Short mmCIF file of C-alpha atoms in Angstrom, two decimals:
data_model
loop_
_atom_site.label_atom_id
_atom_site.label_comp_id
_atom_site.label_asym_id
_atom_site.label_seq_id
_atom_site.Cartn_x
_atom_site.Cartn_y
_atom_site.Cartn_z
CA MET A 1 -22.79 -14.07 3.17
CA ALA A 2 -20.59 -12.72 0.52
CA THR A 3 -19.62 -14.21 -2.74
CA LEU A 4 -16.22 -13.35 -4.40
CA SER A 5 -15.33 -12.91 -7.92
CA ALA A 6 -11.43 -12.08 -8.48
CA TYR A 7 -10.78 -10.98 -12.19
CA SER A 8 -6.90 -10.88 -11.76
CA SER A 9 -3.95 -13.15 -10.84
CA PRO A 10 -1.91 -12.41 -8.82
CA TRP A 11 -3.87 -10.32 -6.45
CA PRO A 12 -1.76 -6.95 -6.03
CA ASP A 13 0.29 -6.29 -3.07
CA PRO A 14 -1.81 -3.49 -1.36
CA SER A 15 1.33 -1.65 0.14
CA PRO A 16 2.01 1.43 -1.73
CA ASP A 17 5.39 1.20 -0.56
CA SER A 18 5.97 -2.11 -2.53
CA ASN A 19 9.04 -2.15 -4.80
CA LEU A 20 7.76 -1.51 -8.33
CA ASN A 21 8.64 -3.73 -11.22
CA PRO A 22 10.74 -1.69 -13.63
CA ASN A 23 9.81 -3.92 -16.55
CA SER A 24 6.22 -3.62 -16.11
CA ASN A 25 4.02 -2.17 -18.79
CA PRO A 26 2.04 0.85 -17.85
CA ASN A 27 -0.19 0.25 -21.04
CA PRO A 28 -1.07 -3.42 -21.10
CA ASN A 29 -3.18 -4.78 -24.05
CA SER A 30 -6.52 -2.88 -24.54
CA ASN A 31 -8.37 -5.61 -25.84
CA PHE A 32 -11.57 -6.36 -24.00
CA ILE A 33 -10.80 -8.73 -21.30
CA SER A 34 -13.27 -11.47 -20.92
CA SER A 35 -14.48 -12.26 -17.24
CA HIS A 36 -13.52 -15.96 -18.32
CA GLU A 37 -9.76 -15.22 -19.06
CA PRO A 38 -8.19 -13.46 -15.85
CA ALA A 39 -5.84 -10.69 -16.39
CA GLN A 40 -2.18 -10.47 -15.46
CA LEU A 41 -2.16 -7.56 -12.98
CA GLU A 42 0.61 -5.20 -12.99
CA THR A 43 2.48 -4.65 -9.68
CA LEU A 44 0.79 -1.91 -7.50
CA GLU A 45 1.87 1.54 -8.16
CA SER A 46 1.27 4.65 -5.96
CA PHE A 47 0.24 8.38 -6.83
CA SER A 48 3.10 9.48 -4.90
CA SER A 49 4.94 8.82 -1.52
CA ALA A 50 2.89 9.25 1.51
CA SER A 51 5.70 11.63 2.89
CA GLN A 52 5.43 13.81 -0.22
CA ASP A 53 2.40 15.64 0.71
CA GLN A 54 2.98 18.80 -1.55
CA GLN A 55 3.85 16.91 -4.53
CA ASP A 56 2.05 17.50 -7.93
CA PHE A 57 0.36 14.37 -9.49
CA ASP A 58 0.80 14.86 -13.21
CA SER A 59 2.84 11.83 -13.29
CA PHE A 60 0.04 9.35 -12.35
CA PRO A 61 0.24 6.60 -15.16
CA LEU A 62 -2.85 6.82 -17.68
CA SER A 63 -3.62 4.06 -20.09
CA GLY A 64 -2.76 4.84 -23.79
CA GLN A 65 -6.33 3.82 -24.74
CA ASP A 66 -9.80 3.87 -23.09
CA ARG A 67 -10.87 0.54 -22.00
CA PRO A 68 -14.22 -1.09 -21.97
CA ASP A 69 -15.67 -1.70 -18.63
CA MET A 70 -15.41 -5.51 -18.03
CA PHE A 71 -18.45 -5.68 -16.08
CA SER A 72 -20.54 -3.72 -18.77
CA PRO A 73 -18.78 -4.17 -22.32
CA THR A 74 -21.24 -1.92 -24.20
CA ASN A 75 -20.39 1.03 -21.56
CA PRO A 76 -17.12 2.45 -22.29
CA ILE A 77 -15.22 4.45 -19.63
CA THR A 78 -14.09 7.91 -20.81
CA ILE A 79 -10.45 9.17 -19.15
CA SER A 80 -10.51 12.82 -18.82
CA ASN A 81 -7.14 14.59 -18.86
CA PHE A 82 -5.95 17.04 -16.28
CA GLN A 83 -5.90 19.83 -18.66
CA PRO A 84 -9.08 19.53 -21.08
CA SER A 85 -8.65 20.38 -24.66
CA GLN A 86 -9.54 23.91 -25.72
CA PRO A 87 -12.66 24.35 -27.85
CA SER A 88 -12.49 26.25 -31.14
CA PRO A 89 -13.00 29.87 -30.88
CA SER A 90 -15.93 29.92 -33.25
CA GLU A 91 -17.84 27.49 -31.19
CA PRO A 92 -19.45 28.55 -28.09
CA THR A 93 -18.57 26.40 -25.14
CA PRO A 94 -21.45 24.64 -23.59
CA LEU A 95 -21.98 25.06 -19.89
CA ALA A 96 -22.37 21.71 -18.65
CA PRO A 97 -24.44 21.28 -15.28
CA PRO A 98 -22.40 20.55 -12.25
CA PRO A 99 -22.37 16.98 -11.00
CA SER A 100 -24.52 15.55 -8.32
CA LEU A 101 -22.39 14.78 -5.18
CA LEU A 102 -22.83 11.39 -3.61
CA HIS A 103 -20.11 10.71 -1.58
CA LEU A 104 -17.20 12.49 0.22
CA SER A 105 -14.49 10.76 1.96
CA PHE A 106 -10.66 11.78 3.25
CA ASN A 107 -7.83 9.11 2.42
CA GLN A 108 -6.12 7.65 5.53
CA ASP A 109 -3.60 10.39 5.91
CA HIS A 110 -6.11 13.35 5.13
CA GLY A 111 -3.82 14.47 2.60
CA CYS A 112 -6.41 13.55 -0.42
CA PHE A 113 -10.04 13.26 -0.66
CA ALA A 114 -12.36 11.35 -2.98
CA ALA A 115 -15.80 12.62 -4.30
CA GLY A 116 -18.21 10.08 -5.78
CA ILE A 117 -20.72 11.89 -8.31
CA ASP A 118 -23.54 10.94 -10.41
CA HIS A 119 -21.16 9.94 -13.54
CA GLY A 120 -18.05 8.89 -11.94
CA PHE A 121 -15.61 9.85 -9.11
CA ARG A 122 -12.97 12.47 -8.71
CA ILE A 123 -9.82 12.76 -6.32
CA TYR A 124 -8.29 15.94 -5.05
CA ASN A 125 -5.23 16.92 -3.20
CA CYS A 126 -5.82 19.00 -0.07
CA ASP A 127 -2.69 21.18 0.41
CA PRO A 128 -2.03 22.63 -2.15
CA PHE A 129 -5.70 22.10 -3.51
CA ARG A 130 -6.08 20.68 -6.62
CA GLU A 131 -8.07 18.17 -8.59
CA ILE A 132 -5.58 15.06 -9.11
CA PHE A 133 -7.70 13.16 -11.71
CA ARG A 134 -11.54 12.06 -12.42
CA ARG A 135 -12.87 9.26 -14.23
CA ASP A 136 -16.10 9.66 -16.26
CA PHE A 137 -18.50 7.11 -17.14
CA ASP A 138 -20.51 7.59 -20.17
CA SER A 139 -24.10 6.48 -19.23
CA GLY A 140 -25.41 6.19 -15.87
CA GLY A 141 -22.08 6.04 -13.75
CA GLY A 142 -23.23 7.00 -10.28
CA ILE A 143 -20.73 6.15 -7.61
CA GLY A 144 -22.15 6.32 -3.84
CA VAL A 145 -19.17 5.00 -2.22
CA VAL A 146 -15.38 5.73 -3.20
CA GLU A 147 -12.60 4.65 -0.78
CA MET A 148 -9.10 5.29 -1.45
CA LEU A 149 -6.02 3.49 -0.13
CA PHE A 150 -3.56 6.10 0.85
CA ARG A 151 -2.12 7.53 -2.51
CA CYS A 152 -2.12 4.42 -4.55
CA ASN A 153 -4.10 3.47 -7.49
CA ILE A 154 -6.32 0.72 -5.73
CA LEU A 155 -9.82 2.14 -4.84
CA ALA A 156 -13.03 0.47 -3.65
CA LEU A 157 -16.22 1.54 -5.50
CA VAL A 158 -19.76 0.95 -4.84
CA GLY A 159 -22.62 1.96 -7.13
CA GLY A 160 -25.08 4.81 -5.83
CA GLY A 161 -27.47 7.74 -7.28
CA SER A 162 -30.54 7.21 -9.68
CA GLU A 163 -28.34 5.63 -12.13
CA PRO A 164 -25.51 3.40 -10.51
CA GLN A 165 -22.62 2.50 -12.15
CA TYR A 166 -22.47 -1.00 -10.24
CA PRO A 167 -25.01 -2.74 -7.98
CA LEU A 168 -25.54 -1.40 -4.52
CA ASN A 169 -24.79 -4.75 -2.99
CA LYS A 170 -21.41 -5.16 -4.57
CA VAL A 171 -17.86 -3.73 -3.87
CA MET A 172 -15.81 -3.33 -6.85
CA ILE A 173 -12.04 -3.23 -6.61
CA TRP A 174 -11.08 -0.70 -9.11
CA ASP A 175 -7.31 -0.48 -10.43
CA ASP A 176 -6.92 2.90 -11.94
CA HIS A 177 -3.55 1.80 -13.32
CA GLN A 178 -5.34 -0.40 -15.61
CA SER A 179 -8.77 1.84 -15.63
CA ARG A 180 -10.80 -1.08 -14.80
CA CYS A 181 -12.22 -3.28 -12.07
CA ILE A 182 -10.04 -6.36 -10.91
CA GLY A 183 -12.63 -7.85 -8.53
CA GLU A 184 -15.63 -7.74 -6.63
CA LEU A 185 -17.36 -8.47 -3.57
CA SER A 186 -21.28 -9.44 -3.60
CA PHE A 187 -23.52 -9.42 -0.82
CA ARG A 188 -27.29 -10.06 0.12
CA SER A 189 -27.84 -6.40 0.94
CA GLU A 190 -26.67 -3.02 0.11
CA VAL A 191 -23.13 -1.93 1.25
CA ARG A 192 -23.35 1.05 3.58
CA SER A 193 -19.47 1.66 3.55
CA VAL A 194 -16.02 0.51 2.92
CA LYS A 195 -12.71 0.75 4.71
CA LEU A 196 -9.35 -0.02 3.27
CA ARG A 197 -5.95 -0.79 5.12
CA ARG A 198 -2.71 -1.96 3.26
CA ASP A 199 -3.71 -5.61 4.79
CA ARG A 200 -7.44 -5.51 4.96
CA ILE A 201 -10.82 -4.65 3.42
CA VAL A 202 -13.59 -4.01 5.57
CA VAL A 203 -17.14 -3.82 4.17
CA VAL A 204 -19.82 -2.55 6.19
CA LEU A 205 -23.63 -3.60 5.66
CA GLU A 206 -26.61 -2.33 7.48
CA GLN A 207 -26.16 -5.36 10.39
CA LYS A 208 -23.17 -7.06 9.75
CA ILE A 209 -19.33 -6.10 8.88
CA PHE A 210 -17.13 -8.35 7.01
CA VAL A 211 -13.29 -8.29 7.23
CA TYR A 212 -11.12 -9.60 4.34
CA ASN A 213 -7.45 -10.18 3.80
CA PHE A 214 -6.11 -7.66 1.02
CA ALA A 215 -3.77 -10.28 -0.49
CA ASP A 216 -6.21 -13.04 -1.43
CA LEU A 217 -9.56 -11.59 -0.39
CA LYS A 218 -10.17 -14.49 2.07
CA LEU A 219 -12.86 -13.76 4.58
CA LEU A 220 -11.25 -13.29 8.06
CA HIS A 221 -14.04 -12.18 10.38
CA GLN A 222 -17.77 -11.33 10.46
CA ILE A 223 -19.51 -9.02 13.15
CA GLU A 224 -22.94 -8.40 13.56
CA THR A 225 -24.06 -4.99 14.84
CA ILE A 226 -27.29 -2.88 15.67
CA ALA A 227 -28.97 -1.34 12.74
CA ASN A 228 -26.22 0.81 11.23
CA PRO A 229 -27.67 2.59 8.19
CA LYS A 230 -24.92 5.16 8.17
CA GLY A 231 -22.13 2.48 7.90
CA LEU A 232 -20.28 3.43 11.02
CA CYS A 233 -17.02 1.83 11.10
CA ALA A 234 -13.44 3.14 12.02
CA VAL A 235 -10.19 1.07 11.48
CA SER A 236 -6.61 2.01 12.84
CA GLN A 237 -4.12 2.84 9.95
CA GLY A 238 -0.78 2.60 11.99
CA SER A 239 1.84 -0.08 11.04
CA GLY A 240 0.63 -2.29 13.90
CA SER A 241 -2.21 -4.78 14.14
CA LEU A 242 -5.73 -3.75 13.23
CA VAL A 243 -8.30 -2.05 15.77
CA LEU A 244 -11.51 -1.97 14.37
CA VAL A 245 -14.57 0.12 16.10
CA CYS A 246 -18.18 -0.35 15.15
CA PRO A 247 -21.52 -0.19 16.85
CA GLY A 248 -22.54 -3.05 19.55
CA LEU A 249 -25.73 -4.76 19.74
CA GLN A 250 -27.23 -2.35 22.06
CA LYS A 251 -28.42 1.28 21.81
CA GLY A 252 -25.31 3.60 22.69
CA GLN A 253 -22.62 0.76 22.84
CA VAL A 254 -19.36 0.44 20.72
CA ARG A 255 -17.53 -2.64 19.91
CA VAL A 256 -13.75 -2.72 19.90
CA GLU A 257 -11.88 -5.34 18.21
CA HIS A 258 -8.21 -5.76 18.80
CA TYR A 259 -6.95 -8.20 16.22
CA ALA A 260 -3.32 -8.76 17.65
CA SER A 261 -4.64 -9.68 21.09
CA LYS A 262 -7.79 -11.45 19.80
CA ARG A 263 -9.62 -9.36 22.49
CA THR A 264 -13.24 -7.72 22.11
CA LYS A 265 -14.10 -4.78 24.15
CA PHE A 266 -17.49 -3.46 24.42
CA ILE A 267 -17.91 0.11 25.56
CA MET A 268 -21.39 1.66 26.82
CA ALA A 269 -20.57 5.03 25.51
CA HIS A 270 -24.02 6.92 25.47
CA ASP A 271 -27.18 6.36 26.57
CA SER A 272 -28.66 7.47 23.29
CA ARG A 273 -27.68 5.75 19.85
CA ILE A 274 -24.17 6.34 18.65
CA ALA A 275 -24.10 8.83 15.83
CA CYS A 276 -20.41 9.00 14.87
CA PHE A 277 -17.14 8.15 16.11
CA ALA A 278 -13.39 8.44 15.34
CA LEU A 279 -10.21 6.37 15.96
CA THR A 280 -6.65 7.44 16.33
CA GLN A 281 -4.12 6.16 13.71
CA ASP A 282 -2.76 3.82 16.02
CA GLY A 283 -6.12 2.70 17.47
CA GLN A 284 -5.41 3.66 21.04
CA LEU A 285 -7.97 6.22 21.37
CA LEU A 286 -11.79 6.52 20.53
CA ALA A 287 -14.02 9.62 20.50
CA THR A 288 -17.70 9.20 20.32
CA SER A 289 -20.72 11.08 19.96
CA SER A 290 -24.61 10.17 20.39
CA SER A 291 -27.63 11.27 18.18
CA LYS A 292 -28.07 14.29 21.17
CA GLY A 293 -25.01 15.55 19.78
CA THR A 294 -24.09 17.56 22.82
CA LEU A 295 -21.06 15.66 24.32
CA ILE A 296 -18.16 14.11 22.97
CA ARG A 297 -16.41 11.45 24.84
CA LEU A 298 -13.02 10.13 24.70
CA PHE A 299 -12.07 6.62 25.48
CA ASN A 300 -8.98 4.14 25.92
CA THR A 301 -9.89 1.42 23.59
CA LEU A 302 -7.88 -1.26 25.55
CA ASP A 303 -9.85 -0.99 28.61
CA GLY A 304 -12.52 1.27 27.81
CA THR A 305 -11.82 3.86 30.28
CA LEU A 306 -13.62 7.10 29.89
CA LEU A 307 -10.67 9.80 29.50
CA GLN A 308 -12.38 12.89 29.03
CA GLU A 309 -15.66 14.50 27.92
CA VAL A 310 -16.17 17.76 26.05
CA ARG A 311 -19.32 19.76 25.34
CA ARG A 312 -20.28 20.59 21.80
CA GLY A 313 -23.33 22.83 22.69
CA ALA A 314 -26.39 22.89 24.75
CA ASP A 315 -29.05 22.07 22.00
CA ARG A 316 -29.30 18.77 20.07
CA ALA A 317 -27.19 18.47 16.76
CA GLU A 318 -26.49 16.03 14.19
CA ILE A 319 -22.67 15.21 14.47
CA TYR A 320 -21.40 14.93 10.72
CA SER A 321 -17.83 13.95 11.40
CA LEU A 322 -14.96 13.57 14.16
CA ALA A 323 -11.35 13.77 13.53
CA PHE A 324 -8.06 13.45 15.47
CA SER A 325 -5.13 15.32 14.75
CA SER A 326 -2.12 13.25 14.03
CA ASN A 327 -0.71 13.62 17.58
CA ALA A 328 -3.99 13.22 19.25
CA GLN A 329 -3.67 16.81 20.78
CA TRP A 330 -6.77 18.04 19.07
CA LEU A 331 -10.20 16.85 17.93
CA ALA A 332 -12.41 18.27 15.40
CA VAL A 333 -16.23 18.03 15.35
CA SER A 334 -18.80 19.13 12.50
CA SER A 335 -22.18 19.21 13.04
CA ASP A 336 -25.72 20.47 11.46
CA LYS A 337 -25.38 23.66 13.41
CA GLY A 338 -23.23 24.88 10.74
CA THR A 339 -20.01 24.85 13.00
CA VAL A 340 -16.88 23.14 13.20
CA HIS A 341 -15.26 22.99 16.76
CA VAL A 342 -11.80 22.04 17.69
CA PHE A 343 -11.08 20.96 21.38
CA ASN A 344 -7.95 20.45 23.20
CA LEU A 345 -7.36 16.87 24.32
CA LYS A 346 -5.62 16.16 27.76
CA VAL A 347 -4.10 13.05 26.72
CA ASN A 348 -0.60 12.02 26.13
CA SER A 349 -0.12 10.82 22.77
CA GLY A 350 2.18 8.13 23.66
CA SER A 351 -0.11 6.26 25.83
CA PRO A 352 -4.00 6.82 26.12
CA ARG A 353 -4.11 8.14 29.75
CA ILE A 354 -4.94 11.55 31.28
CA ASP A 355 -2.10 13.65 30.89
CA LYS A 356 -2.25 15.52 34.38
CA SER A 357 1.19 16.99 34.23
CA ARG A 358 1.00 18.80 30.94
CA SER A 359 -0.58 22.06 32.01
CA ALA A 360 1.54 22.14 35.35
CA SER A 361 4.99 21.65 33.68
CA ASP A 362 4.19 23.51 30.63
CA PRO A 363 3.35 27.33 31.03
CA GLY A 364 2.27 27.50 27.43
CA ALA A 365 -0.04 24.73 27.35
CA VAL A 366 -3.60 25.19 26.28
CA THR A 367 -6.49 24.64 28.54
CA SER A 368 -10.06 24.01 27.36
CA PRO A 369 -12.53 26.82 28.29
CA THR A 370 -14.97 25.89 31.23
CA SER A 371 -17.72 27.63 32.51
CA SER A 372 -17.07 30.49 35.01
CA LEU A 373 -19.39 28.73 37.54
CA SER A 374 -17.21 25.48 37.32
CA PHE A 375 -15.93 26.14 40.99
CA ILE A 376 -19.48 25.07 42.21
CA ARG A 377 -19.52 21.88 40.02
CA GLY A 378 -20.82 19.63 42.81
CA VAL A 379 -23.79 21.87 43.24
CA LEU A 380 -24.82 23.13 39.66
CA PRO A 381 -25.69 20.73 37.10
CA LYS A 382 -22.80 19.08 34.83
CA TYR A 383 -23.20 21.52 32.07
CA PHE A 384 -21.68 24.15 34.29
CA SER A 385 -18.52 22.56 34.77
CA SER A 386 -18.21 21.42 30.86
CA GLU A 387 -14.98 21.89 28.71
CA TRP A 388 -15.81 23.78 25.42
CA SER A 389 -13.80 24.15 22.13
CA VAL A 390 -10.81 26.34 21.89
CA ALA A 391 -11.66 27.46 18.29
CA GLN A 392 -14.75 27.44 16.22
CA PHE A 393 -15.63 27.88 12.41
CA ARG A 394 -18.94 29.13 11.16
CA LEU A 395 -20.52 27.82 7.89
CA VAL A 396 -23.67 27.45 6.04
CA GLU A 397 -26.30 25.28 7.83
CA ALA A 398 -27.86 23.89 5.00
CA SER A 399 -25.17 21.37 3.87
CA PRO A 400 -23.37 18.32 5.64
CA TYR A 401 -19.68 18.84 6.24
CA ILE A 402 -16.90 16.69 7.17
CA VAL A 403 -13.45 17.78 8.73
CA ALA A 404 -9.81 16.62 9.18
CA PHE A 405 -6.79 18.16 10.23
CA GLY A 406 -4.47 19.47 7.57
CA HIS A 407 -0.80 18.51 7.28
CA GLN A 408 0.29 22.33 8.12
CA LYS A 409 0.41 22.93 11.97
CA ASN A 410 -3.04 24.09 13.52
CA THR A 411 -4.99 23.82 10.24
CA VAL A 412 -8.28 21.98 9.40
CA VAL A 413 -9.67 21.01 6.19
CA ILE A 414 -13.66 21.18 5.96
CA LEU A 415 -15.56 19.51 2.99
CA GLY A 416 -19.11 20.19 2.10
CA MET A 417 -21.74 18.11 0.21
CA ASP A 418 -22.30 21.21 -1.59
CA GLY A 419 -18.92 21.11 -3.27
CA SER A 420 -17.14 23.36 -0.67
CA PHE A 421 -13.68 23.06 0.12
CA TYR A 422 -12.24 25.20 3.09
CA ARG A 423 -8.92 25.13 4.78
CA CYS A 424 -8.65 27.26 7.97
CA GLU A 425 -6.06 28.00 10.89
CA PHE A 426 -6.89 28.19 14.41
CA ASP A 427 -5.18 29.95 17.19
CA PRO A 428 -4.42 27.30 19.96
CA VAL A 429 -3.62 29.89 22.52
CA ASN A 430 -6.11 32.74 22.03
CA GLY A 431 -8.89 30.47 20.47
CA GLY A 432 -11.99 32.14 18.97
CA GLU A 433 -12.83 32.14 15.40
CA MET A 434 -10.73 30.32 13.11
CA THR A 435 -9.14 32.26 10.05
CA GLN A 436 -10.13 31.06 6.64
CA LEU A 437 -6.91 30.58 4.55
CA GLU A 438 -8.48 29.01 1.42
CA TYR A 439 -12.03 28.37 -0.30
CA HIS A 440 -12.76 26.47 -3.51
CA ASN A 441 -15.83 24.96 -4.98
CA PHE A 442 -14.63 21.70 -6.34
CA LEU A 443 -17.44 20.81 -8.31
CA LYS A 444 -16.84 23.74 -10.48
CA PRO A 445 -14.65 23.36 -13.73
CA GLU A 446 -11.95 25.79 -12.41
CA ALA A 447 -11.44 23.40 -9.47
CA ALA A 448 -9.22 21.32 -12.05
CA PHE A 449 -6.02 23.43 -12.64
#
């Protein structure tokens, strides 16, 4: 059961494409806003148009004065500029310890990523790589979940770390245009993850999922799941109706909710527990992996049909992330083996079915490598007829990594919990090792440029 506290009226239009009010004041009254006196909320503004992926973000509106955090009046929020002031030449510059990274996530179009740290959060652009902005809280300030809404100024925050900024059982709706929280959702147990769409907020607890309408924060649906400590959940981001995927009530089962048709589909994806899954933007294709981490399976979400199965390896592995390319031609997988694999998908992106004609009609089509013994697949174990990745990239095994496809053709972006940022290119025809195009440590001061 959740309780809602809304601090602003009216609630913002969650679409970054909304028409902005030209007369809105970017610097509203900076006096402390009592929780008993709802503030007038400015119309939602966006960082940039979703199509302007290469644009710099210096124009993001910042408040003229720092504001007190309305939930902790004695804990002011410090807003750091993009270009920090230069210290006096006579004063040595103290070397601040790097922040502890608590959370990493891409935004919905994979053009940006958010980092929750032990004293605030930071937002970065992927290509070109740069820090967009940061919010540092004076004391405590740990953020364990920060979820972006495309490139607009509305984010969902959950406390984390040894000194959390907010309770672990609350989702705080943060408006960075006003540099404060404008509402909260409270629950009886810890929040594991949050997913945002322009029209919905999805909150994941260990054994329940709540779906809210973004416009008024009205509870629309709640789902019971098997124990889900990772907060596994995926939602479609296309302009159509919501498709939501979450663990079912049985080991190895996934549940697919089609809200347009009001249909629920259960898919027995694996024998072992579900470890990771990903959904295409339109919600038609689902990729899943189990705790074994050897096989990745691709399903049609409408009828649960198994469309394709690819093999990451023979040894058990923990799968950290799965990601589809925008056209559903490629699937990227990261694991604790220190590798990122890219697989070729034999699926027509227009409709979720095996595209049997692609390789026959297109002489340049990419085919997934298979074992040289695949001609006797009916006799030898299934391993020998497996489909393997077309490209790989080697990483340090000590850190978890998440992966997404870049906006440049045949590129992937890899983020590590050690602060590493990689942008790599793969050759879809010749395969082999990916080429590293770019590397940064985004936790170091030079990441802000």
